[in-house]
CSV table of C-alpha atoms in Angstrom, one decimal:
chain,number,residue,atom,x,y,z
W,1,MET,CA,98.7,100.0,144.0
W,2,PRO,CA,97.1,99.2,140.6
W,3,VAL,CA,99.2,99.9,137.5
W,4,LYS,CA,97.9,103.1,135.8
W,5,ILE,CA,97.5,102.9,132.0
W,6,ALA,CA,96.9,106.0,129.9
W,7,VAL,CA,95.7,105.9,126.3
W,8,LEU,CA,96.4,108.9,124.0
W,9,LYS,CA,94.2,110.3,121.3
W,10,GLU,CA,95.9,110.2,117.9
W,11,THR,CA,96.5,113.6,116.4
W,12,ARG,CA,98.6,112.9,113.3
W,13,ALA,CA,97.1,113.5,109.8
W,14,ASN,CA,95.2,110.5,108.3
W,15,GLU,CA,95.2,108.6,111.6
W,16,ARG,CA,91.8,107.1,112.6
W,17,ARG,CA,93.0,104.3,114.8
W,18,VAL,CA,92.9,104.1,118.6
W,19,ALA,CA,95.2,102.1,120.9
W,20,LEU,CA,92.4,100.7,123.1
W,21,VAL,CA,89.0,99.1,122.3
W,22,PRO,CA,86.3,98.1,124.9
W,23,ALA,CA,87.0,94.4,124.8
W,24,VAL,CA,90.7,94.9,125.5
W,25,ALA,CA,89.9,97.5,128.2
W,26,ASP,CA,87.9,94.8,130.0
W,27,LYS,CA,90.9,92.4,129.9
W,28,LEU,CA,93.2,95.0,131.2
W,29,THR,CA,90.9,95.8,134.1
W,30,LYS,CA,90.8,92.1,135.0
W,31,LEU,CA,94.6,92.2,135.2
W,32,GLY,CA,94.2,94.9,137.8
W,33,ALA,CA,95.1,97.9,135.7
W,34,GLU,CA,93.5,101.3,136.3
W,35,LEU,CA,92.6,102.8,132.9
W,36,HIS,CA,92.6,106.4,131.9
W,37,MET,CA,92.0,107.7,128.3
W,38,GLN,CA,92.0,110.9,126.5
W,39,SER,CA,88.5,112.1,125.7
W,40,SER,CA,87.1,111.3,122.2
W,41,ALA,CA,90.1,109.1,121.4
W,42,GLY,CA,87.9,106.5,119.8
W,43,ASP,CA,85.5,108.9,117.9
W,44,ALA,CA,87.1,108.3,114.5
W,45,VAL,CA,86.2,104.6,114.7
W,46,LYS,CA,82.8,105.2,116.2
W,47,LEU,CA,83.8,104.3,119.7
W,48,PRO,CA,82.5,107.1,121.9
W,49,ASP,CA,83.7,107.5,125.5
W,50,ALA,CA,80.5,105.9,126.7
W,51,ALA,CA,81.5,102.6,125.0
W,52,PHE,CA,84.3,102.2,127.5
W,53,LYS,CA,83.5,100.9,131.0
W,54,ASN,CA,85.6,101.5,134.1
W,55,VAL,CA,87.7,104.1,132.2
W,56,ALA,CA,88.4,107.6,133.4
W,57,PHE,CA,88.6,110.3,130.8
W,58,ALA,CA,90.7,113.5,130.6
W,59,VAL,CA,91.1,116.2,128.0
W,60,ASN,CA,94.7,117.2,128.4
W,61,PRO,CA,97.3,114.6,127.2
W,62,GLN,CA,100.1,116.0,129.3
W,63,GLY,CA,98.0,115.8,132.5
W,64,LEU,CA,96.8,112.3,131.5
W,65,VAL,CA,100.3,110.9,131.2
W,66,SER,CA,102.0,112.7,134.1
W,67,ASP,CA,101.4,109.9,136.6
W,68,ALA,CA,100.8,107.0,134.3
W,69,ASP,CA,102.9,103.8,134.6
W,70,ILE,CA,102.2,102.8,131.0
W,71,VAL,CA,101.2,105.0,128.1
W,72,LEU,CA,99.6,103.5,124.9
W,73,ALA,CA,99.4,105.1,121.5
W,74,VAL,CA,99.4,104.1,117.8
W,75,GLN,CA,101.5,106.8,116.3
W,76,PRO,CA,104.5,108.3,118.2
W,77,PRO,CA,103.4,110.9,120.8
W,78,SER,CA,104.7,114.4,120.7
W,79,VAL,CA,107.9,115.4,122.4
W,80,GLU,CA,105.8,117.5,124.8
W,81,THR,CA,103.8,114.5,125.8
W,82,VAL,CA,106.9,112.4,126.4
W,83,ASN,CA,108.4,115.2,128.5
W,84,ALA,CA,105.3,115.2,130.6
W,85,MET,CA,105.6,111.5,131.4
W,86,LYS,CA,107.2,110.5,134.7
W,87,GLU,CA,110.7,109.1,134.7
W,88,GLY,CA,110.8,105.4,134.3
W,89,ALA,CA,107.3,105.1,132.7
W,90,ILE,CA,106.6,102.7,129.8
W,91,LEU,CA,105.5,103.7,126.3
W,92,LEU,CA,104.0,101.3,123.8
W,93,SER,CA,103.5,102.7,120.2
W,94,PHE,CA,105.0,102.7,116.8
W,95,VAL,CA,108.0,105.0,116.7
W,96,TYR,CA,110.3,104.4,113.6
W,97,ALA,CA,113.3,106.0,115.2
W,98,HIS,CA,115.0,107.2,112.0
W,99,LYS,CA,112.0,109.5,111.4
W,100,GLU,CA,111.7,110.6,115.0
W,101,VAL,CA,115.2,111.6,116.2
W,102,GLU,CA,114.1,114.3,118.6
W,103,LEU,CA,111.4,112.1,120.1
W,104,VAL,CA,113.9,109.3,120.7
W,105,LYS,CA,116.3,111.7,122.4
W,106,ALA,CA,113.4,112.8,124.6
W,107,LEU,CA,112.6,109.1,125.5
W,108,ARG,CA,116.2,108.5,126.3
W,109,ASP,CA,116.7,111.6,128.4
W,110,LYS,CA,113.5,111.1,130.3
W,111,LYS,CA,114.5,107.5,131.0
W,112,ILE,CA,111.3,106.2,129.4
W,113,THR,CA,111.2,102.5,128.7
W,114,CYS,CA,109.8,102.4,125.1
W,115,PHE,CA,108.6,99.3,123.4
W,116,ALA,CA,108.4,100.2,119.7
W,117,MET,CA,105.7,98.1,118.1
W,118,GLU,CA,107.7,97.9,114.8
W,119,LEU,CA,110.5,96.2,116.7
W,120,VAL,CA,108.5,93.2,117.9
W,121,PRO,CA,110.6,90.3,116.6
W,122,ARG,CA,109.0,88.2,113.9
W,123,ILE,CA,109.3,84.9,115.7
W,124,THR,CA,106.5,82.3,116.3
W,125,ARG,CA,106.0,83.2,119.9
W,126,ALA,CA,105.5,86.8,119.1
W,127,GLN,CA,103.0,86.4,116.3
W,128,SER,CA,100.1,87.6,118.6
W,129,MET,CA,102.0,90.8,119.3
W,130,ASP,CA,103.2,91.5,115.8
W,131,ALA,CA,101.4,94.7,114.9
W,132,LEU,CA,103.3,95.2,111.7
W,133,SER,CA,101.8,91.9,110.4
W,134,SER,CA,98.2,92.5,111.7
W,135,GLN,CA,98.1,96.0,110.1
W,136,ALA,CA,99.8,94.8,106.8
W,137,ALA,CA,97.2,92.1,106.4
W,138,LEU,CA,94.5,94.8,106.5
W,139,ALA,CA,96.4,96.9,104.0
W,140,GLY,CA,96.7,94.0,101.5
W,141,TYR,CA,93.0,93.3,101.7
W,142,TYR,CA,92.1,97.0,101.2
W,143,GLY,CA,94.7,97.3,98.4
W,144,ALA,CA,92.9,94.6,96.4
W,145,LEU,CA,89.6,96.4,96.8
W,146,MET,CA,91.2,99.7,95.8
W,147,GLY,CA,92.5,98.1,92.7
W,148,ALA,CA,89.1,96.6,91.8
W,149,THR,CA,87.4,100.0,92.3
W,150,SER,CA,90.0,102.0,90.5
W,151,ILE,CA,89.7,100.2,87.1
W,152,ALA,CA,87.0,100.5,84.5
W,153,ARG,CA,86.3,96.8,84.2
W,154,MET,CA,85.1,93.8,86.2
W,155,MET,CA,87.5,91.3,87.8
W,156,PRO,CA,85.7,88.0,87.7
W,157,MET,CA,84.9,86.1,84.5
W,158,THR,CA,81.2,86.7,83.9
W,159,THR,CA,78.8,85.5,81.3
W,160,PHE,CA,76.1,87.8,79.9
W,161,ALA,CA,73.5,87.2,77.2
W,162,THR,CA,75.9,89.1,74.8
W,163,GLY,CA,78.8,86.9,75.7
W,164,SER,CA,81.5,86.4,78.3
W,165,ILE,CA,84.0,88.7,79.9
W,166,LYS,CA,87.4,87.3,80.7
W,167,PRO,CA,88.7,87.6,84.2
W,168,GLY,CA,91.0,90.5,85.0
W,169,THR,CA,94.7,89.9,85.8
W,170,VAL,CA,96.2,91.1,89.1
W,171,LEU,CA,100.0,91.0,89.7
W,172,VAL,CA,101.0,91.3,93.4
W,173,MET,CA,104.7,92.3,93.8
W,174,GLY,CA,106.1,91.7,97.2
W,175,VAL,CA,104.6,88.6,98.9
W,176,GLY,CA,104.9,89.3,102.6
W,177,VAL,CA,101.9,89.5,104.8
W,178,ALA,CA,100.3,92.4,102.9
W,179,GLY,CA,101.0,90.7,99.5
W,180,LEU,CA,99.5,87.4,100.6
W,181,SER,CA,96.4,89.2,101.8
W,182,ALA,CA,96.1,91.0,98.5
W,183,ILE,CA,96.4,87.8,96.6
W,184,ALA,CA,93.8,86.1,98.7
W,185,THR,CA,91.4,89.0,98.3
W,186,SER,CA,92.0,89.3,94.6
W,187,ARG,CA,91.2,85.6,94.2
W,188,ARG,CA,88.0,86.0,96.2
W,189,ILE,CA,86.8,88.7,93.7
W,190,GLY,CA,87.5,86.4,90.8
W,191,ALA,CA,90.7,87.8,89.3
W,192,LYS,CA,93.5,85.8,87.7
W,193,VAL,CA,96.4,86.4,90.1
W,194,GLU,CA,100.1,86.2,89.9
W,195,GLY,CA,102.6,86.8,92.7
W,196,TYR,CA,106.2,87.9,92.5
W,197,ASP,CA,108.9,88.2,95.2
W,198,VAL,CA,112.7,88.1,95.3
W,199,ARG,CA,112.4,85.5,98.0
W,200,PRO,CA,111.7,82.2,96.2
W,201,GLU,CA,110.7,80.4,99.4
W,202,VAL,CA,107.3,82.2,99.3
W,203,LYS,CA,106.4,80.3,96.1
W,204,GLU,CA,104.5,77.6,98.0
W,205,GLN,CA,102.5,80.2,99.9
W,206,VAL,CA,101.5,82.0,96.7
W,207,GLU,CA,100.5,78.8,95.0
W,208,SER,CA,98.5,77.6,98.1
W,209,LEU,CA,96.2,80.7,97.5
W,210,GLY,CA,95.5,79.7,93.9
W,211,ALA,CA,97.9,82.2,92.3
W,212,LYS,CA,100.8,81.7,89.9
W,213,PHE,CA,104.3,82.4,91.2
W,214,ILE,CA,106.7,84.3,88.9
W,215,ASP,CA,110.1,82.7,89.3
W,216,THR,CA,113.1,84.9,88.1
W,217,GLY,CA,115.8,82.6,89.3
W,218,VAL,CA,117.1,85.3,91.7
W,219,ASP,CA,117.3,84.6,95.5
W,220,ALA,CA,117.5,87.8,97.5
W,221,ARG,CA,116.6,86.5,100.9
W,222,GLY,CA,117.8,88.8,103.7
W,223,THR,CA,117.6,88.9,107.5
W,224,GLY,CA,114.5,89.3,109.6
W,225,GLY,CA,112.2,88.0,106.8
W,226,TYR,CA,113.0,90.9,104.5
W,227,ALA,CA,114.7,91.0,101.2
W,228,ARG,CA,118.3,92.2,100.8
W,229,GLU,CA,119.6,94.8,98.3
W,230,LEU,CA,119.8,93.6,94.8
W,231,THR,CA,122.9,93.9,92.6
W,232,ASP,CA,122.6,95.6,89.2
W,233,ASP,CA,123.0,92.2,87.4
W,234,GLU,CA,120.2,90.8,89.5
W,235,LYS,CA,118.0,93.7,88.8
W,236,ALA,CA,118.5,93.3,85.1
W,237,LYS,CA,117.8,89.6,85.3
W,238,ILE,CA,114.6,90.2,87.2
W,239,ALA,CA,113.5,92.9,84.8
W,240,ALA,CA,113.9,90.6,81.8
W,241,VAL,CA,111.4,88.2,83.3
W,242,VAL,CA,109.0,90.5,85.2
W,243,THR,CA,108.5,93.2,82.6
W,244,LYS,CA,106.1,91.1,80.4
W,245,HIS,CA,104.0,90.3,83.5
W,246,ILE,CA,103.9,93.9,84.5
W,247,GLN,CA,102.8,95.0,81.0
W,248,ALA,CA,100.1,92.3,80.8
W,249,ALA,CA,98.4,93.1,84.1
W,250,ASP,CA,95.2,95.0,84.6
W,251,ILE,CA,96.0,95.7,88.3
W,252,ILE,CA,99.4,95.7,90.0
W,253,ILE,CA,99.6,95.8,93.8
W,254,THR,CA,103.0,96.5,95.2
W,255,THR,CA,103.7,95.9,98.9
W,256,ALA,CA,107.5,95.9,99.3
W,257,ALA,CA,108.4,97.9,102.4
W,258,ILE,CA,111.3,97.6,104.8
W,259,PRO,CA,110.9,99.4,108.2
W,260,GLY,CA,113.5,102.1,108.6
W,261,ARG,CA,114.5,102.2,104.9
W,262,PRO,CA,113.2,103.6,101.6
W,263,SER,CA,110.9,101.3,99.7
W,264,PRO,CA,112.7,99.5,96.9
W,265,LYS,CA,111.8,100.5,93.4
W,266,LEU,CA,110.2,97.5,91.8
W,267,ILE,CA,108.7,99.1,88.7
W,268,SER,CA,110.7,101.5,86.5
W,269,LYS,CA,109.4,104.4,84.5
W,270,ALA,CA,110.1,102.4,81.3
W,271,GLN,CA,108.0,99.5,82.6
W,272,VAL,CA,105.1,101.8,83.5
W,273,ASP,CA,105.3,103.5,80.1
W,274,GLY,CA,104.8,100.1,78.5
W,275,MET,CA,101.8,99.1,80.5
W,276,LYS,CA,98.5,98.7,78.7
W,277,ALA,CA,96.0,101.5,78.6
W,278,GLY,CA,93.6,101.6,81.6
W,279,SER,CA,95.7,99.6,83.9
W,280,VAL,CA,96.2,100.5,87.6
W,281,ILE,CA,99.0,100.3,90.1
W,282,ILE,CA,98.1,100.3,93.8
W,283,ASP,CA,101.4,101.2,95.6
W,284,LEU,CA,101.0,100.1,99.3
W,285,ALA,CA,104.6,101.1,100.0
W,286,ALA,CA,104.0,104.9,99.6
W,287,GLU,CA,105.0,105.6,103.2
W,288,GLY,CA,108.6,104.8,102.2
W,289,GLY,CA,108.5,106.6,98.9
W,290,GLY,CA,106.8,104.0,96.9
W,291,ASN,CA,107.7,101.0,94.7
W,292,THR,CA,107.5,102.7,91.4
W,293,GLU,CA,109.7,105.5,90.0
W,294,TYR,CA,106.5,107.5,89.2
W,295,THR,CA,104.9,107.2,92.7
W,296,VAL,CA,103.8,110.4,94.4
W,297,PRO,CA,103.1,109.4,98.1
W,298,GLY,CA,99.6,110.3,99.2
W,299,GLU,CA,98.4,111.1,95.7
W,300,THR,CA,96.7,109.4,92.7
W,301,THR,CA,98.6,110.2,89.5
W,302,THR,CA,98.1,109.4,85.8
W,303,VAL,CA,101.0,108.5,83.6
W,304,GLY,CA,99.8,108.2,80.0
W,305,GLN,CA,96.9,105.8,80.3
W,306,VAL,CA,98.1,104.3,83.6
W,307,THR,CA,96.8,105.3,87.0
W,308,ILE,CA,99.1,105.1,90.1
W,309,VAL,CA,97.3,105.2,93.5
W,310,ALA,CA,99.7,105.7,96.4
W,311,PRO,CA,97.6,105.9,99.6
W,312,LEU,CA,99.2,106.7,103.0
W,313,ASN,CA,98.3,104.8,106.2
W,314,VAL,CA,96.1,102.3,104.6
W,315,PRO,CA,95.3,100.3,107.8
W,316,SER,CA,93.7,103.4,109.2
W,317,LEU,CA,91.2,103.3,106.4
W,318,LEU,CA,89.9,100.2,108.1
W,319,GLY,CA,90.1,101.9,111.5
W,320,GLU,CA,87.6,99.7,113.4
W,321,HIS,CA,89.3,96.4,112.8
W,322,ALA,CA,92.8,98.0,112.6
W,323,SER,CA,92.3,99.4,116.1
W,324,GLU,CA,90.9,96.1,117.4
W,325,LEU,CA,93.9,94.1,116.1
W,326,TYR,CA,96.4,96.6,117.3
W,327,ALA,CA,94.9,96.8,120.8
W,328,LYS,CA,95.1,93.0,121.0
W,329,ASN,CA,98.7,93.1,119.8
W,330,GLN,CA,99.6,95.6,122.6
W,331,TYR,CA,97.6,93.6,125.2
W,332,ASN,CA,99.5,90.4,124.4
W,333,LEU,CA,102.8,92.3,124.7
W,334,MET,CA,101.8,93.8,128.1
W,335,GLU,CA,100.8,90.3,129.3
W,336,LEU,CA,104.5,89.5,129.3
W,337,PHE,CA,105.3,92.0,132.0
W,338,LEU,CA,102.0,93.1,133.7
W,339,LYS,CA,101.3,90.6,136.4
W,340,GLU,CA,99.5,90.8,139.8
W,341,GLN,CA,99.1,94.6,139.6
W,342,ALA,CA,102.8,95.1,139.1
W,343,ILE,CA,105.3,95.6,136.2
W,344,ALA,CA,108.1,93.0,136.0
W,345,LEU,CA,110.4,93.2,132.9
W,346,ASP,CA,112.3,90.1,132.1
W,347,TRP,CA,115.2,91.2,130.0
W,348,ASN,CA,116.1,87.5,129.3
W,349,ASP,CA,112.8,87.3,127.3
W,350,GLU,CA,113.7,87.8,123.6
W,351,ILE,CA,110.5,89.6,122.8
W,352,ILE,CA,111.0,92.2,125.6
W,353,ALA,CA,114.7,92.7,124.8
W,354,LYS,CA,114.3,93.1,121.1
W,355,SER,CA,111.1,95.2,121.2
W,356,CYS,CA,112.8,97.7,123.5
W,357,LEU,CA,113.8,101.0,121.9
W,358,THR,CA,114.9,102.9,125.0
W,359,HIS,CA,115.4,102.1,128.7
W,360,ALA,CA,117.1,103.7,131.7
W,361,GLY,CA,118.6,106.5,129.7
W,362,GLU,CA,119.9,104.4,126.8
W,363,ILE,CA,118.9,103.7,123.3
W,364,LYS,CA,118.8,99.9,123.3
W,365,ASN,CA,118.2,99.2,119.6
W,366,GLU,CA,121.5,99.5,117.7
W,367,ALA,CA,120.0,100.7,114.4
W,368,ALA,CA,118.1,103.4,116.2
W,369,LYS,CA,121.1,104.4,118.3
W,370,LYS,CA,123.2,104.8,115.1
W,371,ALA,CA,120.4,106.9,113.5
W,372,VAL,CA,120.0,109.1,116.5
W,373,GLU,CA,123.5,109.4,118.0
W,374,GLY,CA,125.5,108.8,114.9
């Protein structure tokens, strides 16, 4: 029997992405999968049902998943949808267990094997499955464009008959995947760019993109590629160096986000209050509360003469390419266990083991287990 894969339509606010695109659907069909999809799932990214070949469509999500072996989604599905899934089925989606306690309990109790896309380990072999990185790269690109279109000046140095305009200055704070993408895009539009991160090992990456790295002398490398918590002394040392760069920038793009935890505050109220008139902050960490003390997630606010833009779900604003990259991430993960029209989970595979949130009635991820079960 072929493996039945069901694809859900996203229903959460501000979500335009879809977990399957036609090119990936064709690949899954070649693997012997039988594809089913919720009607109009791709409409938000201009992918009508007719764009998908060899896919059966259904309106009701509960009916769609009731006999599916694998369910694909971008955002976490509803508890009702999970309860409609058959016992032992597989779910692939973002989950963020600390925000979805009741959903994780439902996954556990229904014995669903859930691979949470945010848990894919950040190792070399898993790069093609790393949805956090693919979506963050899009967010960084779009953040740079938002900065350039939110300020009342040009970014590149330009010469007119009346004289020359100096290039605008962009400061990118948090140089992970999103930050590097923001740096590269800001450079492409002609800005003078600086990059700052508490992990000094990213200096070479920043400089390779033609930007200047701000070195504070503080090394806050943590685990999993993320930064650790800073001490009060370290915060003071960093502030002494970074403040002058913050207050000289035309655009600041902040990207520091840690899955499962509040976004660190990189910019204080005092630092914002000292910024020059007309400057803009694009806070790409608004989902976790934001990187500034003035950030209001999902809103654009004005503090004195400074504008703070805090968009939510930025990758979804680039829904077409975000969906394409995400669908490929999921396909590459499924290739590990979908072979010859059968599902075979190898728990000795680090990617499968570490990506797993729930399996066989247990919460397998320790941080999620602590958040859900105390």
